[in-house]
């Protein structure tokens, strides 16, 4: 991981959704800083610089709040309903020597053997939780899929992690599978499978109850 | 008839209102690429099936198509030339409730350009404006 990204922050005096919306209209992104048992601070960051820094894959960030400069990591990002724009950022105070738990994306490298044989590689999990020193946080965990054949599976325990990185996610977490694609069903086949009308749960019971009542009446007569 | 639930608790439902944006099913979770709705609408079982056929036909058994929506809502209607009253009409078709942000279709196992072309064909079958989205791997 390279040098931490330097961002200048402004303290937000007003909090809440309306105030946050006004901050966003100015091209800034609302954020919160917490950690190290200090009071959380509501800040705002320049949207352009933040997005640029995130695109470079950096997790470590140096934030200047007033005259004070602190090292932090991106803990969580919130996106809008379309998943397009960042609407809020969570930053956690850290120190260089500290060990932290972070979620890191998995990057698949190469073309699987199974894919060349007509199978497809399905990625079930695309990120893993790891524990490492702040300075050792990898941008991504690179997994080579060259040797994956049709029918093979890859679990979290199967991948090699960089030095100083410990896996926190369950070792049995399924990362990817390679399988053949079943032939797509035609509309006629689907129509055959689907009943003409769905079964109504309550009505079946009522019919049974009705028949039992009739039986009871017959017994009385 | 196309897709519909196997078992239901009630035969008919009220129209309901669809307010706001999708709060779940709003990111690509299974494949690599997806088709995201930008509007609110009922997407009928026929629409969903037409989209599925368009995608699978274009992909020629390459890759995998995931349907993220299902028509759970029964839509009733009165027959033609019928006087008003005499109770609610029978179920005519089934629909999925789609809100802005909802990822309706996903495709995996094919390059981006192929997925894009397939999803453009699907988008033409949809009663809503759509956009092409990719899976977000990072934070």
PDB file of C-alpha atoms in Angstrom, chain A residues 54 59 74-77 79-84 103-106 118 120-127 181-188 190-191 193-203, chain B residues 1-11 21-22 26 28-32 36-38 49 52-53 56 61-66 94 100-102 108-110 131 133 135-139:
ATOM      1  CA  UNK A  54     -11.064   5.555  -3.728  1.00  0.00           C
ATOM      2  CA  UNK A  59      -7.817   2.382   2.154  1.00  0.00           C
ATOM      3  CA  UNK A  74     -12.307   3.857   5.195  1.00  0.00           C
ATOM      4  CA  UNK A  75     -14.540   1.660   7.303  1.00  0.00           C
ATOM      5  CA  UNK A  76     -17.784   1.892   5.317  1.00  0.00           C
ATOM      6  CA  UNK A  77     -19.204   3.683   2.305  1.00  0.00           C
ATOM      7  CA  UNK A  79     -24.240   4.680  -1.757  1.00  0.00           C
ATOM      8  CA  UNK A  80     -27.470   6.170  -3.105  1.00  0.00           C
ATOM      9  CA  UNK A  81     -30.367   3.947  -4.124  1.00  0.00           C
ATOM     10  CA  UNK A  82     -28.893   3.372  -7.592  1.00  0.00           C
ATOM     11  CA  UNK A  83     -25.468   2.512  -6.188  1.00  0.00           C
ATOM     12  CA  UNK A  84     -24.000   5.353  -8.242  1.00  0.00           C
ATOM     13  CA  UNK A 103     -13.019  -6.225   4.285  1.00  0.00           C
ATOM     14  CA  UNK A 104     -10.933  -6.619   1.154  1.00  0.00           C
ATOM     15  CA  UNK A 105     -12.168  -7.459  -2.357  1.00  0.00           C
ATOM     16  CA  UNK A 106     -11.145 -10.653  -4.131  1.00  0.00           C
ATOM     17  CA  UNK A 118     -17.712 -24.688 -21.661  1.00  0.00           C
ATOM     18  CA  UNK A 120     -18.747 -20.829 -16.199  1.00  0.00           C
ATOM     19  CA  UNK A 121     -17.062 -19.530 -13.090  1.00  0.00           C
ATOM     20  CA  UNK A 122     -19.593 -18.301 -10.545  1.00  0.00           C
ATOM     21  CA  UNK A 123     -18.252 -15.949  -7.890  1.00  0.00           C
ATOM     22  CA  UNK A 124     -20.230 -16.534  -4.704  1.00  0.00           C
ATOM     23  CA  UNK A 125     -18.256 -14.227  -2.425  1.00  0.00           C
ATOM     24  CA  UNK A 126     -16.354 -11.239  -3.711  1.00  0.00           C
ATOM     25  CA  UNK A 127     -14.819  -9.944  -0.483  1.00  0.00           C
ATOM     26  CA  UNK A 181     -24.617 -24.229 -17.664  1.00  0.00           C
ATOM     27  CA  UNK A 182     -27.851 -26.180 -17.871  1.00  0.00           C
ATOM     28  CA  UNK A 183     -29.744 -25.749 -21.126  1.00  0.00           C
ATOM     29  CA  UNK A 184     -32.158 -22.847 -20.861  1.00  0.00           C
ATOM     30  CA  UNK A 185     -35.770 -23.946 -20.577  1.00  0.00           C
ATOM     31  CA  UNK A 186     -38.170 -22.986 -23.303  1.00  0.00           C
ATOM     32  CA  UNK A 187     -41.350 -21.061 -22.503  1.00  0.00           C
ATOM     33  CA  UNK A 188     -43.423 -24.211 -23.177  1.00  0.00           C
ATOM     34  CA  UNK A 190     -41.850 -23.581 -18.011  1.00  0.00           C
ATOM     35  CA  UNK A 191     -45.584 -23.422 -18.713  1.00  0.00           C
ATOM     36  CA  UNK A 193     -44.149 -26.962 -14.865  1.00  0.00           C
ATOM     37  CA  UNK A 194     -46.297 -24.095 -13.622  1.00  0.00           C
ATOM     38  CA  UNK A 195     -49.858 -25.032 -12.582  1.00  0.00           C
ATOM     39  CA  UNK A 196     -52.795 -23.301 -14.300  1.00  0.00           C
ATOM     40  CA  UNK A 197     -53.782 -21.585 -11.052  1.00  0.00           C
ATOM     41  CA  UNK A 198     -51.991 -21.417  -7.719  1.00  0.00           C
ATOM     42  CA  UNK A 199     -53.191 -23.386  -4.728  1.00  0.00           C
ATOM     43  CA  UNK A 200     -54.859 -21.119  -2.153  1.00  0.00           C
ATOM     44  CA  UNK A 201     -53.638 -22.151   1.297  1.00  0.00           C
ATOM     45  CA  UNK A 202     -56.680 -21.023   3.284  1.00  0.00           C
ATOM     46  CA  UNK A 203     -59.241 -22.446   0.880  1.00  0.00           C
TER      47      UNK A 203
ATOM     48  CA  UNK B   1     -49.683 -19.020 -18.536  1.00  0.00           C
ATOM     49  CA  UNK B   2     -46.211 -17.767 -17.647  1.00  0.00           C
ATOM     50  CA  UNK B   3     -44.609 -17.563 -14.184  1.00  0.00           C
ATOM     51  CA  UNK B   4     -46.804 -17.442 -11.077  1.00  0.00           C
ATOM     52  CA  UNK B   5     -46.573 -18.630  -7.454  1.00  0.00           C
ATOM     53  CA  UNK B   6     -47.375 -22.266  -6.675  1.00  0.00           C
ATOM     54  CA  UNK B   7     -49.208 -21.487  -3.440  1.00  0.00           C
ATOM     55  CA  UNK B   8     -50.794 -18.254  -2.291  1.00  0.00           C
ATOM     56  CA  UNK B   9     -52.474 -17.208   0.929  1.00  0.00           C
ATOM     57  CA  UNK B  10     -55.068 -15.017  -0.787  1.00  0.00           C
ATOM     58  CA  UNK B  11     -56.471 -15.382  -4.295  1.00  0.00           C
ATOM     59  CA  UNK B  21     -36.826   3.482  -4.023  1.00  0.00           C
ATOM     60  CA  UNK B  22     -35.647  -0.091  -3.684  1.00  0.00           C
ATOM     61  CA  UNK B  26     -30.487  -2.949  -5.413  1.00  0.00           C
ATOM     62  CA  UNK B  28     -25.568  -7.015  -8.411  1.00  0.00           C
ATOM     63  CA  UNK B  29     -25.258 -10.057  -6.169  1.00  0.00           C
ATOM     64  CA  UNK B  30     -25.022 -13.190  -8.342  1.00  0.00           C
ATOM     65  CA  UNK B  31     -23.641 -12.424 -11.787  1.00  0.00           C
ATOM     66  CA  UNK B  32     -21.142  -9.824 -12.977  1.00  0.00           C
ATOM     67  CA  UNK B  36     -31.344  -1.970 -12.943  1.00  0.00           C
ATOM     68  CA  UNK B  37     -34.763  -0.340 -13.015  1.00  0.00           C
ATOM     69  CA  UNK B  38     -34.970   3.460 -12.921  1.00  0.00           C
ATOM     70  CA  UNK B  49     -40.452 -14.226 -19.567  1.00  0.00           C
ATOM     71  CA  UNK B  52     -35.471 -14.065 -20.141  1.00  0.00           C
ATOM     72  CA  UNK B  53     -36.040 -15.497 -23.626  1.00  0.00           C
ATOM     73  CA  UNK B  56     -30.872 -16.623 -23.322  1.00  0.00           C
ATOM     74  CA  UNK B  61     -26.073 -21.077 -23.959  1.00  0.00           C
ATOM     75  CA  UNK B  62     -23.003 -19.080 -22.958  1.00  0.00           C
ATOM     76  CA  UNK B  63     -23.038 -17.538 -19.514  1.00  0.00           C
ATOM     77  CA  UNK B  64     -25.850 -17.641 -17.005  1.00  0.00           C
ATOM     78  CA  UNK B  65     -28.941 -15.469 -16.664  1.00  0.00           C
ATOM     79  CA  UNK B  66     -30.298 -14.765 -13.188  1.00  0.00           C
ATOM     80  CA  UNK B  94     -49.383 -11.835 -12.269  1.00  0.00           C
ATOM     81  CA  UNK B 100     -36.212   2.407  -8.828  1.00  0.00           C
ATOM     82  CA  UNK B 101     -32.861   0.820  -8.085  1.00  0.00           C
ATOM     83  CA  UNK B 102     -34.033  -2.779  -8.261  1.00  0.00           C
ATOM     84  CA  UNK B 108     -22.457 -13.895 -15.419  1.00  0.00           C
ATOM     85  CA  UNK B 109     -19.782 -15.849 -17.288  1.00  0.00           C
ATOM     86  CA  UNK B 110     -19.625 -13.646 -20.401  1.00  0.00           C
ATOM     87  CA  UNK B 131     -29.603   1.006 -16.879  1.00  0.00           C
ATOM     88  CA  UNK B 133     -24.802  -1.977 -13.909  1.00  0.00           C
ATOM     89  CA  UNK B 135     -20.903  -5.704  -9.714  1.00  0.00           C
ATOM     90  CA  UNK B 136     -19.091  -3.556  -7.169  1.00  0.00           C
ATOM     91  CA  UNK B 137     -16.182  -5.522  -5.733  1.00  0.00           C
ATOM     92  CA  UNK B 138     -14.560  -2.861  -3.584  1.00  0.00           C
ATOM     93  CA  UNK B 139     -16.044  -1.104  -0.548  1.00  0.00           C
TER      94      UNK B 139
END
